[in-house]
Amino acid sequence: MDTFRDFALTPFVSRCIVAGREVIARLDSADSALYAKHSLGAGGDVSIGADLEAQKIFVRHLLPIAHIDSEESGFIPSSQGISDIILLDPLDGSDNFLSHIPYYGASVALCDAHRICKEAVVIDFCAQRLIARSGDTILEYSLRDSSPRAIKPYVATHSHTPKCGIFEKAYSNPHIAARLFANGLKFRSLGASALSFSLAHKVSFMLFVGSIREYDSKAGLYLCEGLYINQSRDFVLISKDKQIFATIMQLLTQGKD
């Protein structure tokens, strides 16, 4: 049995691949409408044209297989008589997109009726890379080739000697940033949490401090199962390194006892 072939043909992953390529082409068009501000989205942020255009593409491809709960428009019912729900952030890192910083993508989590994740996809629109998990298999795909036959999946790589971790929201938590620095823990703050979750297998740690929405975290956390994870109301910490995980946990809880 060809595991890669079988995995690539799951309806959810296949549709995400097609939608992802279409979104990449649309965002690369440099259409001024992509940068226009619209109304407040369901997730609490003001939507821009790129958010809504990406959502439109994902909805067209994914609504036939599940209801969609999108950060931009909230619940979008499917007419197919199904119970699955897709939690969607169609453009994770909108501020990066607006600022021409090449780090933004999408978070797509296929869940059952109880919102328990069954499959997950995170797409990096700039690197044109998709990471998917179905069951116990995590794979990466290049989206650079237009033909589906050109997809070359491979097992997600694990860097053995990462130099840095990722600390999202570091700008609003300078006291924690100072503690990490004092303990020799280098980090970068990249501005797209779902993409940063998808890198947790490769970097030394991924830390998000603050309240995080399901739209941003559902798919990424599913990709990270098997790593050391602590998710609380105040932060999410992930690392493949037990010692680094324990050290940062201690830094995060300093002064709370």
GROMACS .gro file of N, CA and C in nm, residues 51 53 60 72 80 151 176 192 207 238 240 253:
model
   36
   51ASP      N    1  -0.851   3.850   0.344
   51ASP     CA    2  -0.919   3.753   0.432
   51ASP      C    3  -1.043   3.697   0.364
   53GLU      N    4  -1.137   3.712   0.042
   53GLU     CA    5  -1.111   3.641  -0.083
   53GLU      C    6  -1.062   3.499  -0.054
   60ARG      N    7  -1.575   2.752  -0.110
   60ARG     CA    8  -1.618   2.687  -0.235
   60ARG      C    9  -1.566   2.543  -0.243
   72GLU      N   10  -1.367   3.480   0.978
   72GLU     CA   11  -1.419   3.601   0.914
   72GLU      C   12  -1.572   3.612   0.924
   80GLN      N   13  -2.527   1.957   0.272
   80GLN     CA   14  -2.508   1.816   0.238
   80GLN      C   15  -2.555   1.718   0.344
  151ILE      N   16   0.281   1.663  -0.690
  151ILE     CA   17   0.293   1.668  -0.544
  151ILE      C   18   0.391   1.561  -0.498
  176ILE      N   19   0.849   3.832   3.010
  176ILE     CA   20   0.878   3.693   2.976
  176ILE      C   21   0.992   3.687   2.876
  192ALA      N   22   0.235   3.499   1.295
  192ALA     CA   23   0.129   3.414   1.238
  192ALA      C   24   0.129   3.284   1.319
  207LEU      N   25   0.603   2.930   2.175
  207LEU     CA   26   0.533   2.987   2.289
  207LEU      C   27   0.438   3.096   2.241
  238ILE      N   28   0.487   2.468   2.358
  238ILE     CA   29   0.512   2.341   2.289
  238ILE      C   30   0.663   2.327   2.267
  240LYS      N   31   0.970   1.995   2.162
  240LYS     CA   32   1.007   1.854   2.150
  240LYS      C   33   1.116   1.818   2.251
  253THR      N   34   0.582   3.049   3.522
  253THR     CA   35   0.508   3.044   3.649
  253THR      C   36   0.581   3.116   3.761
   0.00000   0.00000   0.00000
